[in-house]
Coordinates of C-alpha atoms and ligand atoms in Angstrom, one line a residue:
X365 CA 80.4 163.6 181.8
X366 CA 83.9 164.4 183.1
X367 CA 83.7 161.2 185.2
X368 CA 82.7 159.1 182.2
X369 CA 85.5 160.5 180.3
X370 CA 87.9 159.8 183.1
X371 CA 86.7 156.2 183.4
X372 CA 87.0 155.8 179.7
X373 CA 90.6 157.2 179.9
X374 CA 91.4 154.8 182.7
X375 CA 90.1 151.9 180.8
X376 CA 92.1 152.9 177.8
X377 CA 95.2 153.4 179.9
X378 CA 94.8 150.0 181.6
X379 CA 94.2 148.4 178.2
X380 CA 97.4 150.0 176.9
X381 CA 99.2 148.7 180.0
X382 CA 97.8 145.3 179.4
X383 CA 99.0 145.5 175.8
X384 CA 102.4 146.6 176.8
X385 CA 102.6 143.9 179.5
X386 CA 101.4 141.2 177.2
X387 CA 104.0 142.3 174.7
X388 CA 106.6 142.4 177.5
X389 CA 105.6 138.8 178.4
X390 CA 106.3 137.6 174.9
X391 CA 109.9 136.6 175.6
X392 CA 112.1 133.6 175.7
X393 CA 113.5 132.2 179.0
X394 CA 116.7 133.9 179.9
X395 CA 119.7 132.3 181.6
X396 CA 119.1 128.8 180.3
X397 CA 121.9 128.8 177.6
X398 CA 124.5 131.2 178.7
X399 CA 127.1 128.9 177.2
X400 CA 126.3 126.6 174.2
X401 CA 124.0 123.7 175.3
X402 CA 125.7 120.3 175.7
X403 CA 124.0 116.9 175.5
X404 CA 123.0 114.1 173.3
X405 CA 120.3 113.6 170.6
X406 CA 118.9 110.4 169.2
X407 CA 118.6 111.4 165.5
X408 CA 122.0 111.1 163.9
X409 CA 122.6 107.6 165.0
X410 CA 119.1 106.1 165.5
X411 CA 116.7 108.1 163.3
X412 CA 113.2 106.9 164.1
X413 CA 114.3 103.7 165.7
X414 CA 114.0 104.8 169.3
X415 CA 112.2 103.7 172.4
X416 CA 112.2 104.3 176.1
X417 CA 114.7 101.6 176.9
X418 CA 117.2 103.2 174.5
X419 CA 116.7 106.6 176.2
X420 CA 117.1 105.1 179.7
X421 CA 120.2 103.2 178.7
X422 CA 121.6 106.3 177.1
X423 CA 120.9 108.4 180.2
X424 CA 122.6 105.7 182.4
X425 CA 125.6 105.7 180.1
X426 CA 125.9 109.5 180.1
X427 CA 125.7 109.6 183.9
X428 CA 128.2 106.7 184.4
X429 CA 130.8 107.3 181.6
X430 CA 131.9 110.8 182.7
X431 CA 130.0 112.5 179.9
X432 CA 127.6 114.1 182.4
X433 CA 130.3 115.3 184.6
X434 CA 132.1 116.8 181.5
X435 CA 129.0 118.9 180.9
X436 CA 126.7 116.9 178.7
X437 CA 123.4 117.6 180.4
X438 CA 120.6 117.2 177.9
X439 CA 119.2 113.9 176.7
X440 CA 117.2 114.9 173.7
X441 CA 114.6 112.7 172.0
X442 CA 114.3 113.7 168.3
X443 CA 111.6 112.8 165.8
X444 CA 109.2 109.8 166.1
X445 CA 108.5 109.6 169.9
X446 CA 104.9 110.8 169.1
X447 CA 101.7 108.8 169.2
X448 CA 98.3 110.4 168.5
X449 CA 96.6 113.4 170.1
X450 CA 94.1 112.4 172.8
X451 CA 90.4 113.4 172.5
X452 CA 91.2 116.9 173.9
X453 CA 94.0 117.4 171.5
X454 CA 96.9 116.8 173.8
X455 CA 99.8 115.0 172.3
X456 CA 100.7 111.5 173.6
X457 CA 103.8 109.4 173.3
X458 CA 103.8 106.3 171.0
X459 CA 102.3 103.7 173.3
X460 CA 104.3 100.8 171.9
X461 CA 107.7 102.5 171.9
X462 CA 107.2 104.6 175.1
X463 CA 104.7 102.6 177.1
X464 CA 105.6 104.3 180.4
X465 CA 105.0 107.7 178.9
X466 CA 107.2 110.8 178.7
X467 CA 106.7 111.9 182.3
X468 CA 108.1 108.7 183.7
X469 CA 111.0 108.9 181.3
X470 CA 111.6 112.6 182.3
X471 CA 111.7 111.5 185.9
X472 CA 114.2 108.7 185.1
X473 CA 116.5 111.2 183.3
X474 CA 116.2 113.8 186.0
X475 CA 117.0 111.3 188.8
X476 CA 120.3 110.8 187.1
X477 CA 121.2 114.5 187.3
X478 CA 120.4 115.1 183.6
X479 CA 117.8 117.1 181.7
X480 CA 115.5 115.9 179.0
X481 CA 114.5 117.3 175.6
X482 CA 111.8 116.7 173.0
X483 CA 111.3 117.4 169.3
X484 CA 108.4 118.9 167.5
X485 CA 107.7 120.8 164.3
X486 CA 106.1 124.1 163.3
X487 CA 104.1 122.4 160.6
X488 CA 101.1 120.0 160.5
X489 CA 103.5 117.0 160.7
X490 CA 107.1 116.5 161.7
X491 CA 109.8 115.5 159.1
X492 CA 109.1 111.9 160.1
X493 CA 105.3 112.3 159.4
X494 CA 104.3 112.5 163.1
X495 CA 101.8 115.1 164.4
X496 CA 103.3 118.6 164.3
X497 CA 102.5 121.5 166.6
X498 CA 100.8 123.8 164.2
X499 CA 97.4 124.8 165.7
X500 CA 98.3 123.1 169.0
X501 CA 101.2 125.3 170.1
X502 CA 99.9 126.3 173.6
X503 CA 98.6 122.8 174.2
X504 CA 101.9 121.2 173.3
X505 CA 103.9 123.6 175.4
X506 CA 101.6 123.0 178.3
X507 CA 102.1 119.2 177.9
X508 CA 105.9 119.5 177.7
X509 CA 105.8 121.6 180.9
X510 CA 103.6 119.0 182.7
X511 CA 106.0 116.3 181.7
X512 CA 109.0 118.2 182.9
X513 CA 110.7 118.9 179.5
X514 CA 113.8 121.1 179.6
X515 CA 114.7 121.5 175.9
X516 CA 112.6 121.7 172.7
X517 CA 114.0 121.3 169.2
X518 CA 111.4 122.7 166.8
X519 CA 111.6 121.7 163.1
X520 CA 110.3 123.2 159.9
X521 CA 108.8 120.4 157.8
X522 CA 105.2 120.6 156.4
X523 CA 105.0 124.4 156.9
X524 CA 103.7 125.0 153.4
X525 CA 105.3 126.1 150.2
X526 CA 105.6 129.4 148.2
X527 CA 103.1 132.0 149.3
X528 CA 101.3 129.5 151.6
X529 CA 104.4 128.9 153.7
X530 CA 104.2 130.0 157.3
X531 CA 106.2 133.0 158.3
X532 CA 109.1 131.5 160.2
X533 CA 109.6 134.4 162.5
X534 CA 106.0 134.3 163.5
X535 CA 105.7 130.5 163.7
X536 CA 108.8 130.3 166.0
X537 CA 107.7 133.3 168.1
X538 CA 104.3 131.7 168.6
X539 CA 105.9 128.6 170.1
X540 CA 108.3 130.8 172.1
X541 CA 105.3 132.5 173.6
X542 CA 103.5 129.3 174.2
X543 CA 106.5 127.9 176.1
X544 CA 106.8 131.0 178.1
X545 CA 103.2 130.9 179.0
X546 CA 103.5 127.3 180.1
X547 CA 106.0 128.6 182.7
X548 CA 108.7 125.9 182.8
X549 CA 112.1 127.2 181.8
X550 CA 113.1 125.5 178.6
X551 CA 115.9 125.8 175.9
X552 CA 114.2 126.6 172.6
X553 CA 116.2 125.2 169.6
X554 CA 115.1 126.7 166.2
X555 CA 115.6 124.2 163.4
X556 CA 114.6 125.8 160.1
X557 CA 118.0 124.9 158.4
X558 CA 119.1 128.5 157.9
X559 CA 116.7 129.0 155.0
X560 CA 115.2 132.2 156.3
X561 CA 118.4 133.6 158.0
X562 CA 117.3 132.8 161.6
X563 CA 120.5 134.5 162.8
X564 CA 118.9 137.8 161.9
X565 CA 115.8 137.3 164.0
X566 CA 116.5 134.3 166.3
X567 CA 118.1 136.1 169.3
X568 CA 114.7 137.3 170.6
X569 CA 113.0 134.0 169.8
X570 CA 115.2 131.1 170.7
X571 CA 118.5 130.1 172.3
X572 CA 120.1 128.5 169.2
X573 CA 119.3 128.2 165.5
X574 CA 120.4 125.7 162.9
X575 CA 122.5 127.5 160.3
X576 CA 122.4 124.7 157.6
X577 CA 120.6 121.7 156.4
X578 CA 121.3 118.3 158.0
X579 CA 124.8 117.1 158.8
X580 CA 126.0 113.6 157.6
X581 CA 128.9 111.5 158.7
X582 CA 131.5 112.2 156.0
X583 CA 134.4 114.5 156.0
X584 CA 133.9 116.4 152.8
X585 CA 130.7 115.3 150.9
X586 CA 127.3 116.5 150.1
X587 CA 124.5 113.9 149.6
X588 CA 121.3 114.7 147.7
X589 CA 117.9 113.4 148.8
X590 CA 115.7 114.7 146.1
X591 CA 114.7 118.3 147.0
X592 CA 117.2 118.6 149.9
X593 CA 120.8 117.5 150.7
X594 CA 122.9 116.8 153.7
X595 CA 126.5 118.0 154.2
X596 CA 129.7 116.6 155.7
X597 CA 131.9 118.3 158.2
X598 CA 133.9 120.6 155.9
X599 CA 130.9 121.9 153.9
X600 CA 129.0 122.7 157.2
X601 CA 132.1 124.4 158.6
X602 CA 132.4 126.6 155.5
X603 CA 128.8 127.6 155.7
X604 CA 129.4 129.3 159.1
X605 CA 131.4 132.1 157.4
X606 CA 130.0 135.5 158.1
X607 CA 127.7 134.4 161.0
X608 CA 129.9 134.9 164.0
X609 CA 128.6 138.4 164.8
X610 CA 125.2 136.9 165.5
X611 CA 126.2 134.5 168.3
X612 CA 126.8 135.1 172.0
X613 CA 125.6 134.1 175.4
X614 CA 122.0 132.9 175.2
X615 CA 121.9 132.9 171.4
X616 CA 124.0 130.5 169.4
X617 CA 124.6 129.5 165.8
X618 CA 124.0 125.8 165.5
X619 CA 126.0 124.0 162.8
X620 CA 124.0 120.8 163.7
X621 CA 124.4 117.9 166.1
X622 CA 127.7 116.2 166.1
X623 CA 128.8 113.2 164.1
X624 CA 131.7 112.6 166.5
X625 CA 131.9 108.8 166.8
X626 CA 130.2 108.3 163.5
X627 CA 133.0 109.4 161.2
X628 CA 135.3 106.7 159.8
X629 CA 138.7 108.1 160.9
X630 CA 139.6 108.9 164.5
X631 CA 141.3 112.2 163.4
X632 CA 138.2 113.3 161.6
X633 CA 136.2 112.8 164.8
X634 CA 138.8 114.8 166.7
X635 CA 138.9 117.6 164.1
X636 CA 135.1 117.8 163.9
X637 CA 134.9 118.1 167.7
X638 CA 137.6 120.7 168.0
X639 CA 136.2 122.8 165.2
X640 CA 132.7 122.8 166.8
X641 CA 134.4 124.0 170.0
X642 CA 136.1 126.8 168.0
X643 CA 132.7 127.8 166.6
X644 CA 131.2 128.0 170.2
X645 CA 128.7 125.5 168.8
X646 CA 126.2 123.5 170.8
X647 CA 127.9 120.2 171.6
X648 CA 125.1 117.7 171.1
X649 CA 126.5 114.1 170.8
X650 CA 124.8 112.1 167.9
X651 CA 126.3 108.7 168.4
X652 CA 125.8 105.5 170.4
X653 CA 127.0 106.3 173.9
X654 CA 126.1 102.9 175.4
X655 CA 128.7 101.1 173.3
X656 CA 131.2 104.0 172.9
X657 CA 134.8 103.5 171.8
X658 CA 137.0 104.7 174.6
X659 CA 138.9 106.8 172.1
X660 CA 135.7 108.7 171.2
X661 CA 134.9 109.2 174.8
X662 CA 138.4 110.6 175.3
X663 CA 137.8 113.1 172.5
X664 CA 134.3 114.1 173.8
X665 CA 135.5 114.6 177.4
X666 CA 138.7 116.6 176.6
X667 CA 138.4 119.3 179.3
X668 CA 140.5 121.9 177.6
X669 CA 138.6 121.7 174.4
X670 CA 135.2 121.8 176.2
X671 CA 136.5 124.9 178.0
X672 CA 137.1 126.6 174.7
X673 CA 133.5 125.9 173.6
X674 CA 132.1 126.8 177.0
X675 CA 134.1 130.0 177.5
X676 CA 132.0 132.6 179.2
X677 CA 132.7 135.3 176.7
X678 CA 130.8 133.2 174.1
X679 CA 132.8 134.6 171.2
X680 CA 132.6 132.4 168.0
X681 CA 136.1 131.6 166.5
X682 CA 137.2 132.4 163.0
X683 CA 139.9 131.5 160.5
X684 CA 142.7 134.1 160.7
X685 CA 144.9 132.5 157.9
X686 CA 144.3 130.0 155.2
X687 CA 146.4 128.1 152.8
X688 CA 144.9 125.6 150.3
X689 CA 145.1 122.8 152.8
X690 CA 145.5 124.4 156.3
X691 CA 143.3 126.7 158.2
X692 CA 144.5 128.6 161.3
X693 CA 141.6 129.4 163.6
X694 CA 141.5 131.9 166.6
X695 CA 138.9 132.2 169.4
X696 CA 139.3 134.9 172.1
X697 CA 138.8 133.6 175.6
X698 CA 138.2 134.8 179.1
X699 CA 141.2 136.3 181.0
X700 CA 143.0 137.4 177.8
X701 CA 143.7 133.9 176.7
X702 CA 142.9 132.7 173.2
X703 CA 142.5 129.3 171.5
X704 CA 144.4 128.5 168.4
X705 CA 143.7 125.6 166.1
X706 CA 145.3 124.3 162.9
X707 CA 142.9 122.3 160.7
X708 CA 144.3 120.0 158.0
X709 CA 141.5 119.6 155.4
X710 CA 143.7 117.6 153.0
X711 CA 144.4 113.9 152.5
X712 CA 148.0 114.1 153.5
X713 CA 150.0 115.1 156.6
X714 CA 151.1 118.7 156.5
X715 CA 153.6 120.8 158.3
X716 CA 152.3 124.1 159.8
X717 CA 154.1 127.2 160.9
X718 CA 152.7 130.3 162.5
X719 CA 155.0 133.2 163.2
X720 CA 153.4 135.5 165.8
X721 CA 155.7 138.4 164.8
X722 CA 154.8 138.2 161.1
X723 CA 151.1 137.6 161.6
X724 CA 149.6 139.5 164.5
X725 CA 146.5 138.0 166.1
X726 CA 143.5 140.1 166.7
X727 CA 139.7 140.2 166.5
X728 CA 138.5 143.7 165.4
X729 CA 134.9 142.8 165.8
X730 CA 135.5 142.3 169.5
X731 CA 138.1 145.0 170.0
X732 CA 140.8 142.5 171.0
X733 CA 144.4 142.1 170.1
X734 CA 146.8 139.4 171.3
X735 CA 149.7 141.8 171.2
X736 CA 152.2 138.9 171.0
X737 CA 155.0 141.4 170.5
X738 CA 154.6 142.5 174.2
X739 CA 152.8 139.6 175.9
X740 CA 154.3 136.2 176.2
X741 CA 151.7 133.5 176.1
X742 CA 152.3 129.9 177.3
X743 CA 151.3 127.5 174.7
X744 CA 149.2 124.6 176.1
X745 CA 148.7 121.7 173.7
X746 CA 145.1 120.5 174.5
X747 CA 145.3 117.2 172.7
X748 CA 148.6 116.2 174.3
X749 CA 147.6 117.7 177.6
X750 CA 150.8 119.7 178.3
X751 CA 152.5 123.0 177.8
X752 CA 154.8 123.0 174.8
X753 CA 156.4 126.5 174.7
X754 CA 155.6 130.1 174.4
X755 CA 154.7 132.6 171.7
X756 CA 158.3 134.0 171.8
X757 CA 159.0 131.5 169.0
X758 CA 156.9 130.5 166.0
X759 CA 154.4 127.7 166.4
X760 CA 155.5 124.8 164.2
X761 CA 154.7 121.1 163.9
X762 CA 152.8 118.5 161.8
X763 CA 149.2 117.8 161.6
X764 CA 147.9 114.5 160.1
X765 CA 145.5 114.3 157.2
X766 CA 141.9 115.2 158.1
X767 CA 143.0 116.2 161.6
X768 CA 143.7 119.1 163.9
X769 CA 146.0 120.5 166.5
X770 CA 144.6 122.9 169.1
X771 CA 146.3 125.1 171.8
X772 CA 145.2 127.3 174.6
X773 CA 147.4 130.4 174.7
X774 CA 147.6 131.3 178.3
X775 CA 148.3 135.0 179.1
X776 CA 149.4 134.4 182.7
X777 CA 151.4 131.2 182.5
Ligands
GLA1831 C1 115.1 117.3 160.0 C2 116.1 117.9 161.0 C3 116.9 116.8 161.6 C4 116.0 115.8 162.3 C5 115.0 115.3 161.3 C6 113.9 114.4 162.0 O1 115.7 116.8 158.9 O2 116.9 118.9 160.4 O3 117.9 117.3 162.5 O4 115.4 116.4 163.4 O5 114.3 116.3 160.7 O6 113.0 113.9 161.1

């Protein structure tokens, strides 16, 4: 009898161990997004009008233009690459647009020193009406791993409404577990538009989460599309308020893919890029890189600005002072440095002045204080590419309409 009991206890204990282990296995891949992901995505510029030639040409352009060497690694195919599921339920690429298949495309992208991403959806269909992953999560994750996929953006269309809506936390965790079980390290991008506060639960589930609805290429507009709307640069920027505490290495707020290159004015493109860097946002290019204006390439490859975004501390910046038209933003950086940007939201050039003695700079949330009364920082103008003074005197200058100035304050020269 004792032996039976002992065996029973052993079975129970091993069952418990298995349960604990299976719980422990439910995790995202670590170490794949220690700094905000950088790359390109097809959606903002091409929508559903994509095919394998476009993706190959884009990969070539990223590799040859200097974008890859500046850090843009991921070539992400958004909605509409999908064909039908095969007879076993495995998803296939659209045979007309991607006749060589995704594996061949992934090889092509990898051969150029880049990584490749795909898009799917937690519902029955994607936002573009293609097959979603609901009910096929493990199968899709296995297929992505077989193909060599490195990044998955996972959308939230067709997930039901009202009481019938999927629980977002569970739906995203299910795909996380499926990806983990498939065994290929992958960046998991949660795209549920901020509706269910993904910043509160996303850290254990994915590597980045959209904080808002879709971006659109205007400076300060919101455009309605029936039951949803898209937002320009300033409204998206404003919606980031209060979220900085949730971001850090491996888990980022995502204010959406960039419209840099798609905005009408050069200064707007520059300001958008700099502000995304101040936010420690993923830097996902959303424009035509094959026929890129050299001035846009120059913005996107600015090393100093990229270093702000990619700073290892992973602290999201914040506005420290605001006037009706100007915002002064701070982002603590590695080595005691900090980034300082002045954004001009208005339609006219404005003069700015920041007196370090009158307005001390600090970030209570991270226990950091610039202590400009005792430390002299060298002021490096990142857009002009040179040092322009020190924090011994107030920072003054002019910033054009819809534009930005940005500095790295260097603690040791
Ligand atoms: C949603 C997403 C977009 C894009 C489209 C594709 O709107 O938020 O970023 O992926 O779907 O249909």
